[in-house]
Coordinates of C-alpha atoms and ligand atoms in Angstrom, one line a residue:
M179 CA -29.6 -16.8 -6.8
S180 CA -28.3 -13.4 -5.7
N181 CA -25.1 -13.5 -3.7
L182 CA -25.6 -10.1 -2.0
I183 CA -25.0 -10.6 1.6
E184 CA -28.0 -11.0 3.8
K185 CA -28.4 -8.9 6.8
T186 CA -29.7 -10.3 10.0
R187 CA -32.3 -8.0 11.6
S188 CA -30.3 -7.3 14.7
S189 CA -26.8 -7.4 13.0
Y190 CA -24.7 -4.2 13.5
D191 CA -24.0 -2.6 10.1
Y192 CA -20.7 -0.9 11.0
P193 CA -20.6 2.4 9.4
L194 CA -17.2 3.9 8.4
L195 CA -17.4 7.0 10.6
I196 CA -14.6 9.3 11.9
K197 CA -16.1 8.2 15.3
Q198 CA -14.7 4.8 14.6
L199 CA -11.2 6.1 14.3
F200 CA -11.7 8.1 17.6
L201 CA -12.9 4.9 19.4
S202 CA -10.4 2.5 17.8
P203 CA -8.9 0.1 20.2
L204 CA -5.4 1.4 19.1
A205 CA -6.5 5.1 20.0
Y206 CA -7.2 3.8 23.4
N207 CA -3.9 5.0 24.9
P208 CA -5.0 7.0 27.9
D209 CA -1.5 8.1 29.1
Q210 CA -0.1 8.9 25.7
Q211 CA 0.6 12.5 25.1
I212 CA -0.6 15.3 22.9
I213 CA 1.5 18.4 23.2
Y214 CA 1.0 21.9 22.0
R215 CA 4.3 24.0 21.4
D216 CA 6.2 24.2 24.6
Q217 CA 3.1 25.2 26.5
L218 CA 0.7 22.4 27.1
T219 CA 0.6 18.7 27.4
F220 CA -2.5 16.7 27.4
T221 CA -3.0 12.9 27.9
Y222 CA -5.2 11.2 25.3
K223 CA -7.6 10.8 28.1
T224 CA -8.0 14.4 28.7
W225 CA -7.8 15.3 25.1
K226 CA -10.6 12.9 24.2
E227 CA -12.7 14.5 27.0
R228 CA -12.0 17.9 25.4
V229 CA -13.4 16.6 22.1
H230 CA -16.6 15.8 23.9
R231 CA -16.5 19.2 25.7
L232 CA -16.0 20.9 22.3
A233 CA -19.1 19.1 20.8
N234 CA -21.2 20.3 23.8
A235 CA -19.9 23.8 23.4
L236 CA -20.7 23.8 19.7
A237 CA -24.2 22.4 20.4
S238 CA -24.8 25.3 22.9
V239 CA -24.3 27.8 20.2
G240 CA -26.7 26.0 17.8
V241 CA -24.5 23.5 15.9
I242 CA -26.5 20.5 14.8
Q243 CA -26.2 17.8 12.2
G244 CA -25.6 19.5 8.8
S245 CA -24.2 22.8 10.2
T246 CA -20.9 24.0 9.0
V247 CA -18.2 24.9 11.5
A248 CA -15.1 26.7 10.3
V249 CA -11.7 27.0 12.0
M250 CA -9.0 29.7 11.7
D251 CA -6.1 28.5 13.8
W252 CA -2.4 27.6 13.8
D253 CA -1.5 23.9 13.9
S254 CA -2.8 23.0 17.4
H255 CA -4.4 20.4 19.7
R256 CA -7.6 22.6 19.2
Y257 CA -7.5 21.9 15.6
L258 CA -7.2 18.2 16.2
E259 CA -10.2 18.6 18.6
A260 CA -12.2 20.1 15.6
Y261 CA -11.0 17.4 13.3
Y262 CA -12.9 15.0 15.4
A263 CA -15.7 16.8 17.3
V264 CA -17.3 18.7 14.2
P265 CA -17.7 15.7 11.9
M266 CA -18.6 13.3 14.8
M267 CA -21.6 15.6 15.5
G268 CA -22.7 15.2 11.8
A269 CA -21.6 18.8 11.0
V270 CA -19.1 19.8 8.3
L271 CA -15.6 21.1 9.2
H272 CA -14.4 23.9 7.0
T273 CA -10.8 24.5 7.5
I274 CA -10.2 28.0 6.3
N275 CA -6.9 28.8 4.5
V276 CA -5.6 31.6 6.6
R277 CA -3.1 32.5 3.7
L278 CA -5.9 33.4 1.3
S279 CA -6.4 37.1 0.6
A280 CA -9.3 38.6 2.6
E281 CA -11.5 38.6 -0.6
Q282 CA -10.9 35.0 -1.3
M283 CA -11.5 34.2 2.4
L284 CA -14.9 36.0 2.3
Y285 CA -15.8 34.0 -0.8
T286 CA -15.0 30.7 0.9
I287 CA -16.9 31.6 4.1
D288 CA -20.0 32.4 2.0
H289 CA -19.6 29.6 -0.4
A290 CA -19.2 27.0 2.4
E291 CA -22.1 28.5 4.3
D292 CA -20.2 28.6 7.6
D293 CA -22.6 28.8 10.5
V294 CA -19.9 29.1 13.2
I295 CA -16.3 30.3 12.9
I296 CA -13.7 29.5 15.6
C297 CA -10.9 32.2 15.1
H298 CA -7.6 32.5 16.8
S299 CA -7.1 36.1 17.9
E300 CA -4.0 36.5 15.6
F301 CA -6.4 36.2 12.5
L302 CA -8.8 38.8 13.7
P303 CA -7.4 41.5 11.4
L304 CA -8.3 39.3 8.4
L305 CA -11.8 38.9 9.7
E306 CA -12.2 42.4 10.6
A307 CA -11.2 43.5 7.1
I308 CA -14.4 41.7 5.7
R309 CA -16.6 42.1 8.8
G310 CA -19.2 44.4 7.1
R311 CA -19.5 41.9 4.2
I312 CA -19.9 38.6 6.1
S313 CA -23.6 37.7 5.9
E314 CA -25.7 38.0 9.0
G315 CA -26.2 35.1 11.2
R316 CA -22.8 33.6 11.5
K317 CA -21.5 33.0 15.0
F318 CA -18.0 33.4 16.2
I319 CA -15.8 31.8 18.8
L320 CA -12.5 33.4 19.9
I321 CA -9.3 31.6 20.6
D322 CA -7.5 33.8 23.0
E323 CA -4.1 32.6 24.1
G324 CA -3.5 35.7 26.2
D325 CA -1.8 37.7 23.4
E326 CA -2.8 41.3 22.9
V327 CA -6.2 41.2 21.1
F328 CA -6.6 43.2 18.0
N329 CA -9.1 46.0 18.2
H330 CA -12.3 44.6 16.5
H331 CA -16.0 44.8 16.4
F332 CA -17.0 41.3 16.6
E333 CA -19.4 39.8 19.2
F334 CA -18.1 36.4 20.2
E335 CA -20.3 33.6 21.6
G336 CA -17.4 33.0 24.0
E337 CA -13.8 32.2 24.3
Y338 CA -12.8 28.7 23.3
E339 CA -11.0 27.5 26.6
K340 CA -13.8 29.0 28.7
M341 CA -16.4 27.4 26.7
L342 CA -14.8 24.1 26.9
A343 CA -14.3 24.4 30.7
E344 CA -18.0 25.2 31.1
A345 CA -19.2 22.3 28.9
S346 CA -20.0 18.8 29.9
P347 CA -17.3 16.2 29.3
E348 CA -19.8 13.8 27.8
F349 CA -21.5 14.0 24.4
D350 CA -23.4 11.3 22.7
F351 CA -22.0 11.3 19.2
P352 CA -24.8 10.0 17.0
E353 CA -24.4 7.4 14.0
F354 CA -25.5 8.3 10.5
D355 CA -24.7 7.4 7.0
E356 CA -21.0 7.1 6.2
N357 CA -21.4 9.0 3.0
T358 CA -22.2 12.2 5.1
R359 CA -19.9 15.1 4.2
A360 CA -17.3 15.6 7.0
T361 CA -14.9 18.2 5.7
T362 CA -14.6 21.0 3.2
F363 CA -11.8 23.2 2.2
Y364 CA -10.7 25.2 -0.8
T365 CA -8.1 24.9 -3.3
T366 CA -7.0 27.8 -5.5
G367 CA -5.3 25.5 -7.9
T368 CA -6.4 26.3 -11.4
T369 CA -8.4 29.5 -11.7
G370 CA -9.0 32.7 -9.8
L371 CA -11.9 31.6 -7.6
P372 CA -11.1 29.1 -5.0
K373 CA -12.8 25.8 -5.5
G374 CA -14.3 23.7 -2.5
V375 CA -13.4 20.1 -2.3
Y376 CA -15.1 17.7 0.1
F377 CA -14.7 14.4 1.8
S378 CA -17.1 12.0 3.5
H379 CA -16.6 10.0 6.6
R380 CA -16.2 6.9 4.6
Q381 CA -13.6 8.5 2.5
L382 CA -11.6 9.9 5.5
V383 CA -11.6 6.5 7.1
L384 CA -10.5 4.5 4.1
H385 CA -7.8 7.2 3.4
T386 CA -6.7 6.7 7.0
L387 CA -6.5 2.9 6.7
S388 CA -4.8 2.9 3.3
T389 CA -2.2 5.5 4.3
T390 CA -1.6 3.9 7.6
A391 CA -0.9 0.5 5.9
A392 CA 1.5 2.1 3.5
L393 CA 3.4 3.9 6.3
S394 CA 3.6 1.2 8.8
S395 CA 4.1 -1.6 6.5
N396 CA 7.5 -0.7 4.9
S397 CA 10.2 -2.8 6.7
I398 CA 12.6 -0.1 7.8
Q399 CA 12.4 3.2 6.0
G400 CA 9.6 5.9 6.0
R401 CA 7.6 4.4 8.8
L402 CA 4.9 5.8 11.0
H403 CA 3.9 3.6 13.9
R404 CA 2.7 3.4 17.4
E405 CA 6.1 4.3 18.8
S406 CA 6.5 7.3 16.6
V407 CA 6.5 10.9 17.7
Y408 CA 4.5 12.9 15.2
M409 CA 4.6 16.6 14.3
P410 CA 2.9 18.1 11.3
L411 CA 4.6 20.7 9.3
T412 CA 1.9 21.1 6.8
P413 CA -0.8 23.6 7.7
M414 CA -3.9 21.8 9.2
F415 CA -6.1 23.8 7.0
H416 CA -4.7 22.1 3.9
V417 CA -6.1 18.7 3.1
H418 CA -6.3 17.9 6.8
A419 CA -2.5 18.1 7.2
W420 CA -2.4 15.3 4.6
G421 CA -4.8 13.2 6.8
I422 CA -1.8 12.2 9.1
P423 CA -3.4 13.6 12.3
Y424 CA -6.2 11.2 11.8
I425 CA -3.6 8.4 11.3
A426 CA -1.6 9.4 14.4
T427 CA -4.7 9.5 16.7
F428 CA -6.0 6.3 15.3
L429 CA -2.7 4.6 16.2
G430 CA -2.6 6.3 19.6
T431 CA 0.8 7.9 18.7
K432 CA 2.5 10.7 20.7
Q433 CA 1.7 14.0 18.8
V434 CA 3.3 17.4 19.0
Y435 CA 1.4 20.5 17.5
P436 CA 3.8 23.4 16.7
G437 CA 1.5 26.4 16.5
K438 CA 2.9 29.1 14.1
Y439 CA 5.8 28.0 12.1
I440 CA 9.1 29.7 13.3
P441 CA 12.1 27.8 11.9
A442 CA 14.3 28.0 15.0
F443 CA 11.4 27.1 17.3
L444 CA 10.3 24.1 15.2
L445 CA 13.9 22.8 15.4
K446 CA 13.7 23.1 19.1
L447 CA 10.3 21.2 19.3
L448 CA 11.9 18.5 16.9
E449 CA 14.8 18.0 19.2
N450 CA 13.2 18.4 22.6
H451 CA 10.3 16.1 21.9
K452 CA 12.4 13.7 20.0
V453 CA 10.0 14.0 17.0
T454 CA 10.3 11.0 14.6
F455 CA 7.7 11.7 11.9
S456 CA 6.7 14.8 9.9
H457 CA 5.6 15.9 6.4
C458 CA 6.1 19.2 4.7
V459 CA 6.7 21.0 1.4
P460 CA 10.3 21.3 0.2
T461 CA 10.4 25.1 1.1
I462 CA 9.8 24.2 4.8
L463 CA 12.5 21.5 4.9
N464 CA 14.9 23.9 3.1
M465 CA 14.1 26.6 5.6
L466 CA 14.8 24.3 8.5
L467 CA 18.0 23.1 7.0
K468 CA 19.2 26.6 6.4
D469 CA 18.4 27.9 9.8
P470 CA 21.7 28.3 11.7
T471 CA 20.4 26.4 14.7
S472 CA 19.8 23.3 12.7
L473 CA 23.5 22.6 12.7
Q474 CA 23.3 22.0 16.5
C475 CA 20.3 19.8 16.1
D476 CA 20.4 16.1 16.0
L477 CA 17.9 15.3 13.2
S478 CA 19.1 11.7 12.7
R479 CA 15.9 10.1 14.1
W480 CA 13.6 12.1 12.0
T481 CA 11.6 10.8 9.0
C482 CA 9.9 13.3 6.8
I483 CA 7.6 12.9 3.7
I484 CA 8.0 15.8 1.2
G485 CA 5.1 16.5 -1.0
G486 CA 3.1 19.4 -2.6
A487 CA 6.0 19.8 -5.0
A488 CA 8.8 17.6 -6.2
L489 CA 11.7 17.1 -3.6
P490 CA 14.8 18.8 -5.3
R491 CA 17.8 16.5 -5.4
S492 CA 20.1 19.1 -3.8
I493 CA 17.7 19.3 -0.7
A494 CA 17.4 15.5 -0.5
I495 CA 21.1 15.0 -0.5
E496 CA 21.7 17.7 2.2
A497 CA 19.0 16.1 4.3
L498 CA 20.4 12.7 4.0
R499 CA 23.8 14.1 5.0
R500 CA 22.1 15.3 8.2
G501 CA 20.8 11.9 8.7
I502 CA 17.2 12.8 7.9
D503 CA 15.1 9.9 6.4
V504 CA 13.5 12.1 3.6
F505 CA 11.3 10.8 0.8
G506 CA 8.7 12.1 -1.6
G507 CA 4.9 11.7 -1.4
Y508 CA 2.3 12.8 -4.0
G509 CA -1.4 13.8 -3.9
M510 CA -3.4 16.9 -4.3
S511 CA -6.2 18.6 -2.5
E512 CA -8.8 16.7 -4.5
T513 CA -7.3 13.3 -3.6
C514 CA -7.6 13.5 0.3
P515 CA -4.5 13.6 -0.4
V516 CA -2.1 10.6 -0.3
L517 CA -1.8 8.6 -3.6
S518 CA 1.8 7.5 -3.8
L519 CA 5.0 7.4 -1.8
S520 CA 8.6 6.9 -2.8
Q521 CA 9.5 4.6 0.1
L522 CA 12.8 2.4 -0.1
T523 CA 13.2 -1.3 0.2
E524 CA 15.8 -2.8 2.4
M525 CA 17.9 -3.4 -0.6
D526 CA 17.6 0.3 -1.7
L527 CA 19.1 1.2 1.7
D528 CA 22.4 -0.3 0.6
L529 CA 22.7 2.3 -2.2
S530 CA 24.8 5.4 -2.0
P531 CA 23.1 8.6 -0.8
E532 CA 23.2 9.9 -4.4
E533 CA 21.5 6.8 -5.8
Q534 CA 19.1 6.8 -2.9
A535 CA 18.2 10.4 -3.7
D536 CA 17.2 9.2 -7.2
I537 CA 14.5 7.0 -5.6
R538 CA 13.5 9.3 -2.7
C539 CA 12.9 12.3 -5.1
R540 CA 10.4 10.3 -7.3
T541 CA 6.8 10.8 -7.1
G542 CA 6.5 7.1 -6.1
V543 CA 4.4 4.0 -6.1
P544 CA 0.7 4.0 -5.5
I545 CA -0.5 3.1 -2.1
G546 CA -3.0 0.4 -1.4
L547 CA -6.4 1.8 -2.4
A548 CA -5.0 4.3 -5.1
Q549 CA -5.2 3.3 -8.7
M550 CA -2.9 5.6 -10.8
R551 CA -2.4 5.5 -14.5
V552 CA -0.2 7.7 -16.7
V553 CA -1.8 8.0 -20.1
D554 CA -1.1 9.6 -23.4
H555 CA -3.5 11.9 -25.4
D556 CA -5.5 8.8 -26.6
G557 CA -6.0 7.6 -23.0
K558 CA -3.5 4.8 -23.5
D559 CA -1.1 3.9 -20.7
V560 CA 2.4 5.0 -21.6
P561 CA 5.3 2.4 -21.5
N562 CA 7.2 1.8 -18.4
D563 CA 10.4 3.3 -19.8
D564 CA 10.7 6.3 -17.4
K565 CA 10.7 8.8 -20.2
T566 CA 7.5 8.7 -22.2
P567 CA 5.3 11.6 -20.7
G568 CA 1.6 11.2 -20.0
E569 CA -1.1 12.6 -17.7
I570 CA -1.6 11.1 -14.2
I571 CA -5.2 10.0 -13.9
V572 CA -6.5 8.3 -10.7
R573 CA -9.2 6.4 -9.1
S574 CA -9.6 5.6 -5.4
P575 CA -12.5 5.4 -2.9
Y576 CA -11.3 8.5 -1.2
L577 CA -11.2 11.2 -4.0
T578 CA -13.5 14.2 -3.9
Q579 CA -16.6 13.5 -6.0
G580 CA -16.5 16.9 -7.4
Y581 CA -16.1 20.6 -6.5
L582 CA -18.8 22.1 -4.1
K583 CA -21.6 23.6 -6.1
D584 CA -19.5 23.7 -9.3
H585 CA -21.0 21.2 -11.8
V586 CA -18.8 22.4 -14.8
H587 CA -15.4 22.0 -13.2
S588 CA -16.5 18.7 -11.4
E589 CA -17.4 17.1 -14.7
K590 CA -14.1 18.2 -16.2
L591 CA -12.1 16.9 -13.2
W592 CA -13.9 13.6 -13.6
E593 CA -13.9 13.3 -17.4
G594 CA -14.3 9.7 -18.5
G595 CA -14.8 8.4 -15.0
W596 CA -11.0 9.1 -14.0
M597 CA -9.9 12.0 -11.9
H598 CA -7.6 14.2 -14.0
T599 CA -4.6 15.6 -12.2
N600 CA -3.1 17.6 -14.9
D601 CA 0.2 16.5 -13.8
V602 CA 2.6 15.1 -16.5
A603 CA 4.7 12.1 -15.4
C604 CA 6.5 9.0 -16.6
V605 CA 6.7 5.5 -15.1
N606 CA 9.6 3.2 -14.7
E607 CA 9.7 -0.6 -14.8
K608 CA 9.1 -0.9 -11.1
G609 CA 5.8 1.1 -11.5
S610 CA 7.3 4.1 -9.8
I611 CA 6.0 7.4 -11.2
R612 CA 8.1 10.6 -11.7
I613 CA 6.3 14.0 -12.2
T614 CA 8.1 15.9 -15.0
D615 CA 5.8 18.9 -15.5
R616 CA 2.6 20.5 -14.6
S617 CA 0.0 21.6 -17.1
K618 CA -1.7 24.0 -14.7
D619 CA -1.0 27.6 -15.0
V620 CA -0.4 28.3 -11.4
I621 CA 2.6 29.0 -9.3
K622 CA 3.4 27.4 -6.0
V623 CA 5.1 29.8 -3.6
G624 CA 6.2 28.1 -0.4
G625 CA 3.5 25.4 -0.7
E626 CA 0.7 27.9 -1.6
W627 CA -0.8 28.2 -4.9
L628 CA -0.9 31.6 -6.6
S629 CA -3.1 32.2 -9.6
S630 CA -0.9 33.6 -12.4
L631 CA -4.1 35.0 -14.0
E632 CA -4.9 37.0 -10.9
I633 CA -1.5 38.7 -10.9
E634 CA -1.7 39.3 -14.6
D635 CA -5.0 41.1 -14.1
V636 CA -3.5 43.5 -11.6
I637 CA -0.4 44.3 -13.6
A638 CA -2.4 44.7 -16.8
R639 CA -4.2 47.7 -15.1
H640 CA -1.0 49.7 -15.1
E641 CA -1.3 52.4 -17.8
G642 CA 2.1 51.8 -19.3
V643 CA 1.7 48.0 -19.8
S644 CA 0.7 46.6 -23.0
E645 CA 0.9 42.9 -22.2
V646 CA 1.9 40.7 -19.3
A647 CA 2.2 37.1 -18.6
V648 CA 3.2 35.6 -15.2
I649 CA 5.1 32.2 -15.0
G650 CA 6.6 30.4 -12.1
A651 CA 10.5 30.7 -11.7
F652 CA 12.6 28.4 -9.5
D653 CA 13.6 30.0 -6.2
L654 CA 15.7 28.4 -3.7
N655 CA 13.8 29.9 -0.7
W656 CA 10.3 29.6 -1.9
G657 CA 10.5 26.7 -4.3
E658 CA 8.8 28.9 -6.8
I659 CA 8.0 32.6 -7.2
P660 CA 6.0 34.6 -9.9
L661 CA 8.1 36.1 -12.7
A662 CA 6.1 38.8 -14.5
I663 CA 7.0 39.2 -18.1
V664 CA 6.0 42.7 -19.0
V665 CA 5.7 44.4 -22.5
A666 CA 5.6 48.1 -22.2
K667 CA 3.3 50.3 -24.5
P668 CA 5.3 52.3 -27.1
G669 CA 6.8 55.3 -25.5
A670 CA 5.6 54.3 -21.9
I671 CA 8.2 55.0 -19.3
F672 CA 8.0 53.2 -15.9
D673 CA 10.2 51.3 -13.5
D674 CA 10.1 47.7 -12.6
R675 CA 9.5 48.9 -9.0
D676 CA 6.2 50.5 -10.2
I677 CA 5.0 47.1 -11.3
I678 CA 6.1 45.6 -7.9
Q679 CA 4.3 48.5 -6.2
I680 CA 0.9 47.9 -7.7
V681 CA 1.1 44.2 -6.8
K682 CA 2.1 45.1 -3.3
A683 CA -0.9 47.5 -3.2
S684 CA -3.2 44.6 -4.1
V685 CA -1.7 42.5 -1.6
D686 CA -2.2 45.2 1.1
S687 CA -5.8 45.6 0.0
G688 CA -6.5 41.9 0.3
V689 CA -7.0 41.3 -3.5
L690 CA -3.9 39.1 -3.9
P691 CA -2.5 36.6 -1.4
R692 CA 0.6 37.7 0.5
E693 CA 2.9 35.4 -1.3
A694 CA 2.5 37.6 -4.4
I695 CA 5.1 40.0 -3.1
T696 CA 7.8 37.5 -3.9
M697 CA 7.3 38.5 -7.5
K698 CA 10.1 39.5 -9.8
V699 CA 9.9 41.5 -13.1
Q700 CA 11.3 40.8 -16.6
R701 CA 10.9 43.1 -19.5
A702 CA 10.2 41.7 -23.0
D703 CA 9.4 43.0 -26.5
L704 CA 6.7 40.5 -27.1
I705 CA 4.8 37.7 -25.5
D706 CA 4.7 34.4 -27.2
K707 CA 1.2 33.2 -28.3
T708 CA -0.2 29.8 -29.4
S709 CA -1.9 29.2 -32.7
I710 CA -5.2 30.2 -31.3
G711 CA -3.8 33.4 -29.7
K712 CA -3.5 32.2 -26.1
I713 CA -0.4 33.1 -24.2
N714 CA 2.1 30.4 -24.7
K715 CA 3.6 29.8 -21.2
V716 CA 5.5 26.8 -22.4
A717 CA 7.4 29.0 -24.9
L718 CA 7.8 31.7 -22.3
R719 CA 9.3 29.3 -19.9
G720 CA 11.7 28.1 -22.5
R721 CA 12.7 31.7 -23.2
F722 CA 13.0 33.1 -19.7
L723 CA 13.8 30.3 -17.3
Ligands
LIG1003 P1 -2.4 21.0 -3.8 O1 -3.8 20.6 -4.2 O2 -2.2 22.2 -3.3 O3 -2.0 19.9 -2.7 O4 -1.3 20.7 -5.0 C1 -1.3 19.4 -5.7 C2 -0.3 19.6 -6.7 O5 1.0 19.7 -6.2 C3 -0.2 18.3 -7.6 O6 -1.2 18.2 -8.7 C4 1.3 18.5 -8.2 O7 1.2 19.4 -9.3 C5 2.0 19.0 -7.1 N1 2.6 18.0 -6.2 C6 2.2 17.4 -5.1 N2 3.1 16.5 -4.7 C7 4.1 16.4 -5.7 C8 5.3 15.6 -5.8 N3 5.6 14.7 -5.0 N4 6.0 15.9 -6.9 C9 5.7 16.9 -7.9 N5 4.6 17.5 -7.8 C10 3.8 17.4 -6.6

């Protein structure tokens, strides 16, 4: 006899939809606050009403189930409104990476087939640069915060606040299959062209539940709970700000959205609103610690997950000295993202700051629904000796099922039924993972990926350059910056500044992302090659770093 559960005809088959997070009993916290910079404070009651209004406003410009709505905004309450309203309508939310070059942005807008783009006035110059090439039929909504609006040639359907004010505060959010796509965004991780990853309602709900459990179940350290005050410090266009805004809302937690990241202002918000929980890349934490105003700030109630790159020991120790509860988290765009956390047990908290830093800087232990293995070339698990390296491969119910419209890379990502991270790591006897290397040929500048291949492409066009290879070099401010290793043609005379100048010109014309201007140049006589003639970046790193 089959033991599949039988459904009663009238039983309710509860779908895992983002709507259920929005309606969760915990999220019913009518007087709790959602704050935007030092400008606006909403109660959950008003904010939830705004979500309904946004859905009506979007419906009025033609958004229906299956439409795609893109957002270009700083971290704001508006972004949070879109996180809910768009998927809850059955449409797809495309969070546009505003740090991409204009060319890459155009590619993602076309590739995601955006129907409506909600754009903050500060990003209008980016859109204006590609206006003539954005295909017909897209609609635009302007976010105008009263700043001077750049001279543009767009016709907007309306201004965000005005549209919300005119819209009805009641929208009947439909129910549909939990496997419906809810979000899309682009990662520029491994090759020149950005790759679209996508997540369903079911995946976002399961990621929320699993990460909530991990963050709120640790006994003392590294906690996010109902009494926390949350402020994201990872852009909301990047993996839904690590999915934490969904958790904070699901829990009915007080939330603070900081707008554009300005270090002294972020510190002011942290202090004024008594923020207790954030997450960011090491560069942002370093920037905050280095800002002179931070010395006057009491940061001792602040917990901060560091991810996107390994937490450097020196930064961890400095943060601990300031009383910050800092610890590592790991994931990637493709994984929704949270996979592991390096939280401490009560016993670990008795250790010295230096000993604690050893734990806090690790990649950590997998969270509830994440299955992580570290395997050697034959696919066998490496021993738990904290030194044998292998690749991290993962399974979880919330990993992207592939890259949007890209069968070849999707198959490669999921080779053998496990998602391949290309991160090299080892595991200790407690099952805690530590990333030791990255096999991807990309550079992470201040949390943003730069493709080394694209920069090489640009430099190679210089008439005096014979060969070029770009690798990532450690930088205290940016975490990593591009280092161009350049071999000149015999007899060619040029300055390092000429190389920097052509990269700058490509940034100015929108071909390369802005972070490329952090590049430095190193001259060489030859570029190391592998046995099959490929540039050997491992050898170059050994030689030049
Ligand atoms: P992204 O897709 O931009 O979020 O980048 C994901 C990549 O960042 C991973 O594959 C790792 O290479 C790196 N990364 C993320 N978190 C960590 C961490 N805690 N330690 C070391 N590298 C990390």
